[in-house]
PDB file of C-alpha atoms in Angstrom:
ATOM      1  CA  MET X   1     -42.290  24.093  38.277  1.00 28.00           C
ATOM      2  CA  THR X   2     -42.738  25.121  34.483  1.00 34.00           C
ATOM      3  CA  ILE X   3     -42.285  28.995  33.578  1.00 36.00           C
ATOM      4  CA  GLY X   4     -43.875  29.614  30.057  1.00 40.00           C
ATOM      5  CA  ARG X   5     -44.050  32.119  27.420  1.00 40.00           C
ATOM      6  CA  HIS X   6     -47.356  33.090  29.015  1.00 39.00           C
ATOM      7  CA  SER X   7     -45.725  34.045  32.259  1.00 52.00           C
ATOM      8  CA  ALA X   8     -45.091  37.996  30.585  1.00 74.00           C
ATOM      9  CA  ALA X   9     -48.108  39.996  29.575  1.00 84.00           C
ATOM     10  CA  ASP X  10     -49.311  40.616  26.270  1.00 94.00           C
ATOM     11  CA  LEU X  11     -48.078  44.414  25.626  1.00 97.00           C
ATOM     12  CA  ASP X  12     -50.440  47.092  24.330  1.00 97.00           C
ATOM     13  CA  PRO X  13     -49.672  48.490  21.008  1.00 98.00           C
ATOM     14  CA  ALA X  14     -51.285  51.729  21.335  1.00 98.00           C
ATOM     15  CA  LEU X  15     -47.818  52.701  23.994  1.00 98.00           C
ATOM     16  CA  ASP X  16     -45.516  54.934  22.680  1.00 98.00           C
ATOM     17  CA  ASP X  17     -42.272  53.636  21.431  1.00 98.00           C
ATOM     18  CA  TYR X  18     -40.356  54.482  24.539  1.00 98.00           C
ATOM     19  CA  GLN X  19     -43.139  52.993  26.843  1.00 98.00           C
ATOM     20  CA  LEU X  20     -43.143  50.017  24.837  1.00 98.00           C
ATOM     21  CA  ALA X  21     -39.513  49.862  25.191  1.00 98.00           C
ATOM     22  CA  ALA X  22     -39.609  49.615  28.692  1.00 98.00           C
ATOM     23  CA  ALA X  23     -42.334  47.480  29.168  1.00 98.00           C
ATOM     24  CA  LEU X  24     -40.649  45.054  26.963  1.00 98.00           C
ATOM     25  CA  VAL X  25     -37.309  44.886  28.871  1.00 98.00           C
ATOM     26  CA  ARG X  26     -39.185  44.998  31.941  1.00 98.00           C
ATOM     27  CA  GLU X  27     -41.578  41.662  31.194  1.00 97.00           C
ATOM     28  CA  ALA X  28     -38.375  39.951  29.297  1.00 97.00           C
ATOM     29  CA  GLY X  29     -36.119  40.224  32.662  1.00 97.00           C
ATOM     30  CA  GLN X  30     -38.585  39.422  34.983  1.00 96.00           C
ATOM     31  CA  LEU X  31     -39.536  36.638  32.863  1.00 93.00           C
ATOM     32  CA  ALA X  32     -35.587  35.523  32.460  1.00 93.00           C
ATOM     33  CA  LEU X  33     -35.445  35.483  36.540  1.00 94.00           C
ATOM     34  CA  LEU X  34     -38.278  33.777  37.010  1.00 90.00           C
ATOM     35  CA  MET X  35     -37.311  30.854  35.158  1.00 87.00           C
ATOM     36  CA  ARG X  36     -33.728  31.320  36.568  1.00 85.00           C
ATOM     37  CA  MET X  37     -35.691  30.620  39.778  1.00 84.00           C
ATOM     38  CA  ALA X  38     -37.116  27.725  38.659  1.00 82.00           C
ATOM     39  CA  GLY X  39     -33.489  26.046  37.438  1.00 71.00           C
ATOM     40  CA  LEU X  40     -32.121  26.404  34.337  1.00 65.00           C
ATOM     41  CA  GLN X  41     -29.583  24.330  31.792  1.00 58.00           C
ATOM     42  CA  SER X  42     -27.041  25.821  29.911  1.00 52.00           C
ATOM     43  CA  ARG X  43     -24.764  25.384  27.182  1.00 52.00           C
ATOM     44  CA  GLN X  44     -21.629  27.243  26.156  1.00 50.00           C
ATOM     45  CA  LYS X  45     -21.500  29.229  22.842  1.00 49.00           C
ATOM     46  CA  THR X  46     -18.084  30.434  21.746  1.00 53.00           C
ATOM     47  CA  SER X  47     -16.079  29.986  25.201  1.00 50.00           C
ATOM     48  CA  VAL X  48     -16.637  28.904  28.913  1.00 41.00           C
ATOM     49  CA  SER X  49     -17.834  32.666  29.981  1.00 42.00           C
ATOM     50  CA  ASP X  50     -20.067  32.807  26.903  1.00 44.00           C
ATOM     51  CA  VAL X  51     -23.310  30.586  27.217  1.00 47.00           C
ATOM     52  CA  VAL X  52     -26.616  30.743  26.501  1.00 65.00           C
ATOM     53  CA  THR X  53     -29.457  29.525  28.689  1.00 81.00           C
ATOM     54  CA  ALA X  54     -33.444  29.037  27.896  1.00 83.00           C
ATOM     55  CA  ALA X  55     -34.055  32.033  29.719  1.00 87.00           C
ATOM     56  CA  ASP X  56     -31.708  33.983  26.445  1.00 88.00           C
ATOM     57  CA  HIS X  57     -34.243  32.437  24.190  1.00 89.00           C
ATOM     58  CA  ALA X  58     -37.901  32.789  25.915  1.00 90.00           C
ATOM     59  CA  ALA X  59     -37.116  36.291  26.775  1.00 93.00           C
ATOM     60  CA  GLU X  60     -36.086  36.763  22.806  1.00 94.00           C
ATOM     61  CA  GLU X  61     -39.055  35.027  21.603  1.00 94.00           C
ATOM     62  CA  TYR X  62     -41.225  36.862  24.270  1.00 97.00           C
ATOM     63  CA  VAL X  63     -40.060  40.380  22.609  1.00 97.00           C
ATOM     64  CA  LEU X  64     -40.180  39.147  19.381  1.00 96.00           C
ATOM     65  CA  GLU X  65     -43.740  38.448  19.467  1.00 96.00           C
ATOM     66  CA  GLN X  66     -44.460  41.392  21.068  1.00 98.00           C
ATOM     67  CA  LEU X  67     -42.933  43.629  18.239  1.00 98.00           C
ATOM     68  CA  ARG X  68     -44.345  41.344  15.508  1.00 97.00           C
ATOM     69  CA  ARG X  69     -47.826  42.911  16.885  1.00 97.00           C
ATOM     70  CA  CYS X  70     -46.950  45.809  18.285  1.00 98.00           C
ATOM     71  CA  ARG X  71     -44.979  47.041  15.360  1.00 98.00           C
ATOM     72  CA  PRO X  72     -45.822  44.827  12.782  1.00 98.00           C
ATOM     73  CA  GLY X  73     -43.855  47.088   9.901  1.00 98.00           C
ATOM     74  CA  ASP X  74     -40.205  47.362  12.151  1.00 98.00           C
ATOM     75  CA  GLY X  75     -37.189  45.135  12.040  1.00 98.00           C
ATOM     76  CA  ILE X  76     -36.390  42.683  14.562  1.00 98.00           C
ATOM     77  CA  LEU X  77     -32.699  41.884  15.618  1.00 97.00           C
ATOM     78  CA  GLY X  78     -31.765  39.357  18.251  1.00 95.00           C
ATOM     79  CA  GLU X  79     -28.636  37.995  19.929  1.00 90.00           C
ATOM     80  CA  GLU X  80     -30.393  34.551  20.167  1.00 85.00           C
ATOM     81  CA  GLY X  81     -30.990  34.238  15.964  1.00 88.00           C
ATOM     82  CA  ALA X  82     -34.168  36.639  15.903  1.00 87.00           C
ATOM     83  CA  SER X  83     -34.273  38.339  12.380  1.00 93.00           C
ATOM     84  CA  VAL X  84     -37.769  39.784  10.677  1.00 94.00           C
ATOM     85  CA  ALA X  85     -37.019  42.427   7.989  1.00 95.00           C
ATOM     86  CA  GLY X  86     -39.298  45.135   8.175  1.00 96.00           C
ATOM     87  CA  THR X  87     -41.191  47.590   5.874  1.00 98.00           C
ATOM     88  CA  SER X  88     -40.384  50.754   7.869  1.00 98.00           C
ATOM     89  CA  GLY X  89     -37.211  51.551   7.944  1.00 98.00           C
ATOM     90  CA  ARG X  90     -36.773  50.979  11.568  1.00 98.00           C
ATOM     91  CA  THR X  91     -35.207  47.927  13.528  1.00 98.00           C
ATOM     92  CA  TRP X  92     -35.448  47.001  17.155  1.00 98.00           C
ATOM     93  CA  VAL X  93     -32.355  45.570  18.765  1.00 98.00           C
ATOM     94  CA  ILE X  94     -32.593  42.818  21.276  1.00 97.00           C
ATOM     95  CA  ASP X  95     -30.387  41.834  24.163  1.00 96.00           C
ATOM     96  CA  PRO X  96     -32.786  39.377  26.160  1.00 95.00           C
ATOM     97  CA  VAL X  97     -30.203  38.720  28.864  1.00 95.00           C
ATOM     98  CA  ASP X  98     -26.882  40.359  28.644  1.00 96.00           C
ATOM     99  CA  GLY X  99     -24.572  39.020  31.271  1.00 95.00           C
ATOM    100  CA  THR X 100     -25.448  35.411  31.073  1.00 89.00           C
ATOM    101  CA  TYR X 101     -22.638  34.495  32.810  1.00 89.00           C
ATOM    102  CA  ASN X 102     -23.493  36.514  35.605  1.00 94.00           C
ATOM    103  CA  PHE X 103     -27.114  35.426  35.308  1.00 92.00           C
ATOM    104  CA  LEU X 104     -26.190  31.941  35.064  1.00 88.00           C
ATOM    105  CA  HIS X 105     -24.217  32.115  38.123  1.00 89.00           C
ATOM    106  CA  GLY X 106     -26.642  33.902  40.606  1.00 91.00           C
ATOM    107  CA  SER X 107     -24.936  37.570  40.329  1.00 95.00           C
ATOM    108  CA  THR X 108     -27.575  40.480  39.785  1.00 98.00           C
ATOM    109  CA  TYR X 109     -25.397  42.075  37.378  1.00 98.00           C
ATOM    110  CA  TRP X 110     -27.239  41.428  34.304  1.00 97.00           C
ATOM    111  CA  CYS X 111     -30.229  42.826  32.351  1.00 98.00           C
ATOM    112  CA  SER X 112     -32.426  42.890  29.585  1.00 98.00           C
ATOM    113  CA  ALA X 113     -31.678  45.821  26.976  1.00 98.00           C
ATOM    114  CA  ILE X 114     -33.496  46.606  23.650  1.00 98.00           C
ATOM    115  CA  ALA X 115     -32.581  49.867  21.244  1.00 98.00           C
ATOM    116  CA  LEU X 116     -34.707  51.313  18.650  1.00 98.00           C
ATOM    117  CA  LYS X 117     -32.698  52.364  14.938  1.00 98.00           C
ATOM    118  CA  ASP X 118     -33.314  53.752  11.992  1.00 98.00           C
ATOM    119  CA  GLU X 119     -31.081  53.492   9.082  1.00 96.00           C
ATOM    120  CA  ARG X 120     -28.887  56.704  10.297  1.00 97.00           C
ATOM    121  CA  ASP X 121     -28.654  56.103  14.156  1.00 98.00           C
ATOM    122  CA  VAL X 122     -29.825  54.711  17.242  1.00 98.00           C
ATOM    123  CA  LEU X 123     -33.628  56.195  18.305  1.00 98.00           C
ATOM    124  CA  LEU X 124     -33.891  55.187  22.112  1.00 99.00           C
ATOM    125  CA  GLY X 125     -32.360  52.495  24.232  1.00 99.00           C
ATOM    126  CA  ALA X 126     -33.943  50.409  27.820  1.00 99.00           C
ATOM    127  CA  ILE X 127     -32.533  48.585  29.902  1.00 99.00           C
ATOM    128  CA  PHE X 128     -33.564  46.791  32.918  1.00 98.00           C
ATOM    129  CA  GLN X 129     -31.645  45.256  35.691  1.00 98.00           C
ATOM    130  CA  PRO X 130     -34.460  43.159  36.981  1.00 98.00           C
ATOM    131  CA  GLU X 131     -33.079  42.223  40.799  1.00 97.00           C
ATOM    132  CA  GLU X 132     -31.928  45.625  41.249  1.00 98.00           C
ATOM    133  CA  ASP X 133     -35.355  46.845  39.681  1.00 98.00           C
ATOM    134  CA  LYS X 134     -33.639  49.712  37.935  1.00 98.00           C
ATOM    135  CA  LEU X 135     -34.558  50.638  34.065  1.00 98.00           C
ATOM    136  CA  TRP X 136     -32.806  52.797  32.296  1.00 99.00           C
ATOM    137  CA  LEU X 137     -34.375  54.646  29.860  1.00 99.00           C
ATOM    138  CA  GLY X 138     -33.507  57.732  26.984  1.00 98.00           C
ATOM    139  CA  GLY X 139     -33.390  58.384  23.495  1.00 98.00           C
ATOM    140  CA  THR X 140     -32.801  61.268  20.668  1.00 98.00           C
ATOM    141  CA  SER X 141     -36.180  62.792  21.933  1.00 97.00           C
ATOM    142  CA  ARG X 142     -36.305  62.122  25.566  1.00 97.00           C
ATOM    143  CA  PRO X 143     -33.813  63.018  28.437  1.00 97.00           C
ATOM    144  CA  ALA X 144     -32.266  59.590  29.766  1.00 98.00           C
ATOM    145  CA  THR X 145     -34.346  58.712  33.170  1.00 98.00           C
ATOM    146  CA  LEU X 146     -33.750  55.816  35.831  1.00 98.00           C
ATOM    147  CA  ASN X 147     -36.958  54.782  37.451  1.00 98.00           C
ATOM    148  CA  GLY X 148     -38.181  57.679  35.660  1.00 98.00           C
ATOM    149  CA  ASP X 149     -35.973  60.184  37.378  1.00 98.00           C
ATOM    150  CA  THR X 150     -34.278  62.476  34.817  1.00 97.00           C
ATOM    151  CA  LEU X 151     -30.258  61.909  34.958  1.00 97.00           C
ATOM    152  CA  THR X 152     -28.371  64.637  35.820  1.00 95.00           C
ATOM    153  CA  ALA X 153     -24.713  63.584  36.238  1.00 94.00           C
ATOM    154  CA  TYR X 154     -23.646  65.640  32.811  1.00 94.00           C
ATOM    155  CA  ARG X 155     -25.734  68.472  33.742  1.00 85.00           C
ATOM    156  CA  ASP X 156     -24.936  69.600  36.597  1.00 78.00           C
ATOM    157  CA  ASN X 157     -22.167  71.746  38.125  1.00 72.00           C
ATOM    158  CA  HIS X 158     -21.231  73.238  34.797  1.00 68.00           C
ATOM    159  CA  GLY X 159     -20.674  70.364  32.801  1.00 75.00           C
ATOM    160  CA  GLU X 160     -17.797  69.195  35.211  1.00 88.00           C
ATOM    161  CA  ARG X 161     -18.184  65.535  34.412  1.00 91.00           C
ATOM    162  CA  ASN X 162     -17.611  65.919  30.727  1.00 95.00           C
ATOM    163  CA  ALA X 163     -14.504  67.889  31.724  1.00 94.00           C
ATOM    164  CA  THR X 164     -13.321  65.551  34.032  1.00 96.00           C
ATOM    165  CA  ARG X 165      -9.850  63.305  32.995  1.00 97.00           C
ATOM    166  CA  ALA X 166      -9.839  59.820  32.468  1.00 98.00           C
ATOM    167  CA  ALA X 167      -7.067  59.879  35.262  1.00 98.00           C
ATOM    168  CA  GLN X 168      -9.900  60.869  37.562  1.00 97.00           C
ATOM    169  CA  LEU X 169     -12.371  58.348  36.901  1.00 98.00           C
ATOM    170  CA  GLY X 170     -13.191  54.707  37.653  1.00 97.00           C
ATOM    171  CA  ALA X 171     -13.430  52.877  33.740  1.00 98.00           C
ATOM    172  CA  ALA X 172     -15.606  49.685  33.498  1.00 98.00           C
ATOM    173  CA  THR X 173     -14.409  47.582  30.798  1.00 98.00           C
ATOM    174  CA  TYR X 174     -14.388  43.981  29.459  1.00 97.00           C
ATOM    175  CA  ILE X 175     -11.917  41.788  27.648  1.00 96.00           C
ATOM    176  CA  HIS X 176     -11.555  37.901  27.444  1.00 93.00           C
ATOM    177  CA  PRO X 177      -8.574  36.730  28.536  1.00 93.00           C
ATOM    178  CA  SER X 178      -8.099  34.970  25.137  1.00 94.00           C
ATOM    179  CA  TRP X 179      -7.612  38.188  23.844  1.00 96.00           C
ATOM    180  CA  LEU X 180      -5.124  39.582  26.135  1.00 96.00           C
ATOM    181  CA  MET X 181      -2.345  36.826  24.312  1.00 96.00           C
ATOM    182  CA  ASP X 182      -2.974  38.979  20.942  1.00 97.00           C
ATOM    183  CA  PRO X 183      -0.825  41.953  21.129  1.00 97.00           C
ATOM    184  CA  LEU X 184      -3.005  43.567  18.372  1.00 97.00           C
ATOM    185  CA  CYS X 185      -5.918  43.833  21.077  1.00 98.00           C
ATOM    186  CA  ALA X 186      -3.399  43.869  24.304  1.00 98.00           C
ATOM    187  CA  MET X 187      -2.043  46.933  23.510  1.00 98.00           C
ATOM    188  CA  PRO X 188      -4.597  49.355  22.960  1.00 98.00           C
ATOM    189  CA  TRP X 189      -6.378  47.876  25.832  1.00 98.00           C
ATOM    190  CA  HIS X 190      -3.437  48.241  28.282  1.00 98.00           C
ATOM    191  CA  ALA X 191      -3.102  51.391  26.991  1.00 98.00           C
ATOM    192  CA  ALA X 192      -6.545  52.584  27.839  1.00 98.00           C
ATOM    193  CA  ALA X 193      -6.894  51.035  30.965  1.00 98.00           C
ATOM    194  CA  THR X 194      -3.753  52.402  32.550  1.00 98.00           C
ATOM    195  CA  SER X 195      -5.379  55.964  31.640  1.00 98.00           C
ATOM    196  CA  ALA X 196      -8.197  55.682  34.276  1.00 98.00           C
ATOM    197  CA  ALA X 197      -7.912  55.947  38.168  1.00 98.00           C
ATOM    198  CA  ALA X 198      -9.190  52.509  38.604  1.00 98.00           C
ATOM    199  CA  LEU X 199     -10.722  49.356  36.655  1.00 98.00           C
ATOM    200  CA  ARG X 200     -14.460  47.536  37.005  1.00 98.00           C
ATOM    201  CA  MET X 201     -14.829  44.109  35.147  1.00 97.00           C
ATOM    202  CA  LEU X 202     -18.544  43.428  35.778  1.00 97.00           C
ATOM    203  CA  GLY X 203     -19.408  41.547  32.937  1.00 96.00           C
ATOM    204  CA  SER X 204     -22.827  43.234  31.277  1.00 98.00           C
ATOM    205  CA  GLY X 205     -21.879  45.920  28.800  1.00 98.00           C
ATOM    206  CA  SER X 206     -25.617  47.635  29.367  1.00 98.00           C
ATOM    207  CA  CYS X 207     -25.584  47.408  33.153  1.00 98.00           C
ATOM    208  CA  ASP X 208     -22.176  49.118  32.517  1.00 98.00           C
ATOM    209  CA  LEU X 209     -23.623  51.576  30.506  1.00 98.00           C
ATOM    210  CA  GLY X 210     -26.520  52.192  32.522  1.00 98.00           C
ATOM    211  CA  ARG X 211     -24.446  53.204  35.264  1.00 98.00           C
ATOM    212  CA  VAL X 212     -21.923  55.396  32.875  1.00 98.00           C
ATOM    213  CA  ALA X 213     -24.768  57.280  32.005  1.00 98.00           C
ATOM    214  CA  ASP X 214     -26.585  57.646  36.289  1.00 97.00           C
ATOM    215  CA  GLY X 215     -22.831  58.888  36.632  1.00 96.00           C
ATOM    216  CA  GLN X 216     -22.106  55.459  39.037  1.00 97.00           C
ATOM    217  CA  LEU X 217     -19.200  54.739  36.428  1.00 98.00           C
ATOM    218  CA  GLY X 218     -16.858  57.066  35.017  1.00 97.00           C
ATOM    219  CA  CYS X 219     -16.492  55.970  31.886  1.00 98.00           C
ATOM    220  CA  TRP X 220     -16.276  52.616  29.961  1.00 98.00           C
ATOM    221  CA  PHE X 221     -14.569  50.992  26.546  1.00 98.00           C
ATOM    222  CA  GLN X 222     -14.494  47.660  24.764  1.00 98.00           C
ATOM    223  CA  HIS X 223     -14.050  46.347  21.628  1.00 98.00           C
ATOM    224  CA  SER X 224     -15.948  44.153  18.843  1.00 98.00           C
ATOM    225  CA  CYS X 225     -19.287  45.019  20.773  1.00 98.00           C
ATOM    226  CA  PRO X 226     -22.248  43.852  18.643  1.00 97.00           C
ATOM    227  CA  GLU X 227     -25.209  46.281  18.145  1.00 98.00           C
ATOM    228  CA  TRP X 228     -27.356  44.873  20.823  1.00 97.00           C
ATOM    229  CA  ASP X 229     -24.656  45.410  23.277  1.00 97.00           C
ATOM    230  CA  TRP X 230     -23.788  48.816  22.345  1.00 98.00           C
ATOM    231  CA  LEU X 231     -26.692  50.477  20.751  1.00 98.00           C
ATOM    232  CA  PRO X 232     -29.365  50.473  24.165  1.00 98.00           C
ATOM    233  CA  GLY X 233     -26.635  51.926  25.918  1.00 98.00           C
ATOM    234  CA  LYS X 234     -25.419  54.159  23.358  1.00 99.00           C
ATOM    235  CA  ALA X 235     -28.698  56.462  23.464  1.00 99.00           C
ATOM    236  CA  ILE X 236     -28.888  56.650  26.963  1.00 98.00           C
ATOM    237  CA  VAL X 237     -25.546  57.765  27.905  1.00 98.00           C
ATOM    238  CA  ARG X 238     -26.329  60.290  24.999  1.00 98.00           C
ATOM    239  CA  ALA X 239     -29.428  61.211  25.824  1.00 98.00           C
ATOM    240  CA  ALA X 240     -27.991  61.635  29.337  1.00 98.00           C
ATOM    241  CA  GLY X 241     -25.254  64.416  27.840  1.00 97.00           C
ATOM    242  CA  GLY X 242     -22.333  62.207  28.007  1.00 97.00           C
ATOM    243  CA  ALA X 243     -20.296  61.214  24.843  1.00 98.00           C
ATOM    244  CA  VAL X 244     -19.873  58.034  23.099  1.00 98.00           C
ATOM    245  CA  ASP X 245     -17.144  57.421  19.796  1.00 98.00           C
ATOM    246  CA  THR X 246     -15.535  54.546  17.930  1.00 98.00           C
ATOM    247  CA  VAL X 247     -12.452  53.821  16.615  1.00 98.00           C
ATOM    248  CA  ARG X 248     -10.827  51.177  14.511  1.00 98.00           C
ATOM    249  CA  VAL X 249      -7.291  50.060  16.123  1.00 98.00           C
ATOM    250  CA  ASN X 250      -5.143  47.465  14.642  1.00 98.00           C
ATOM    251  CA  GLY X 251      -8.393  46.024  12.368  1.00 98.00           C
ATOM    252  CA  LEU X 252     -10.598  45.908  15.638  1.00 98.00           C
ATOM    253  CA  GLU X 253     -13.460  48.520  16.251  1.00 98.00           C
ATOM    254  CA  TRP X 254     -13.420  49.854  19.997  1.00 98.00           C
ATOM    255  CA  PHE X 255     -16.007  51.572  21.831  1.00 99.00           C
ATOM    256  CA  MET X 256     -16.367  54.171  24.387  1.00 98.00           C
ATOM    257  CA  ALA X 257     -18.483  56.271  26.372  1.00 98.00           C
ATOM    258  CA  GLY X 258     -18.233  58.730  29.458  1.00 98.00           C
ATOM    259  CA  GLY X 259     -17.629  62.296  29.855  1.00 97.00           C
ATOM    260  CA  THR X 260     -16.359  64.464  26.587  1.00 97.00           C
ATOM    261  CA  THR X 261     -12.823  64.654  27.984  1.00 97.00           C
ATOM    262  CA  ALA X 262     -12.623  61.111  28.857  1.00 98.00           C
ATOM    263  CA  VAL X 263     -14.068  59.503  26.215  1.00 98.00           C
ATOM    264  CA  ARG X 264     -11.268  61.734  24.141  1.00 98.00           C
ATOM    265  CA  GLU X 265      -8.541  60.477  26.480  1.00 98.00           C
ATOM    266  CA  LEU X 266      -9.663  57.124  25.979  1.00 98.00           C
ATOM    267  CA  ARG X 267      -9.474  57.471  22.122  1.00 98.00           C
ATOM    268  CA  ALA X 268      -6.024  58.762  21.977  1.00 98.00           C
ATOM    269  CA  ALA X 269      -4.856  55.941  24.105  1.00 98.00           C
ATOM    270  CA  LEU X 270      -6.494  53.131  22.312  1.00 98.00           C
ATOM    271  CA  GLU X 271      -4.806  55.026  19.356  1.00 98.00           C
ATOM    272  CA  SER X 272      -1.332  54.644  20.858  1.00 98.00           C
ATOM    273  CA  GLY X 273      -1.768  50.890  20.918  1.00 98.00           C
ATOM    274  CA  SER X 274      -1.802  51.353  17.375  1.00 97.00           C
ATOM    275  CA  VAL X 275       1.091  48.841  15.250  1.00 93.00           C
ATOM    276  CA  ALA X 276       0.677  50.910  12.611  1.00 71.00           C
TER     277      ALA X 276
END
């Protein structure tokens, strides 16, 4: 069985940016899933847990082709190498398969993600988890939604979730085992990890951030995130009423999301691991 580029649909350029982002991640995710069902080969990128498959490349190529047709003036940046200089001042940031290790090993905890940014900030994000049929969407001009339903975790109960302390919340995170051997990384990570009620390390930052936005996960932190791992979820968490932040500690950039209080406490915990 051969699954090719034409398994996915050509999209209508008249779609607005949110509709287009949602359609792109849905089509890309479904294409990747079909290719996995047909059988995949993979190759290692930087480590045994950092792999890339033919599905990553095919899904990115699909999104690239659709964006060049539907938004010809916009720039494009993709994890697997897509790079188009635009003229509009806007750039689409693509993660065709986030959680490729999970994807390759049969887990459902992977997704396709995309963000649109301008020269100042991220404008919108879309995350689609195909095997659970979850589509998170949100941005600066539209509240965050999950499968079309508005997310209210940070808006109900008089802002209680934004006031909840990290010690009362589960924290999602990721750190490669090799980084735990580096005290400059391990010390701030340990301080943040021990500030939470529980830890979850599930292997897809965008899936984690979607669940921070909808309230399934309490908060999230991770270091050295490229834009395609951070911007889609950042846009959605913020559009849901949550908080996001970054801080540099021991030469590493750390990224955080969750309620206002939890993010503030995560930042303080990370800074406490500074050797300076």
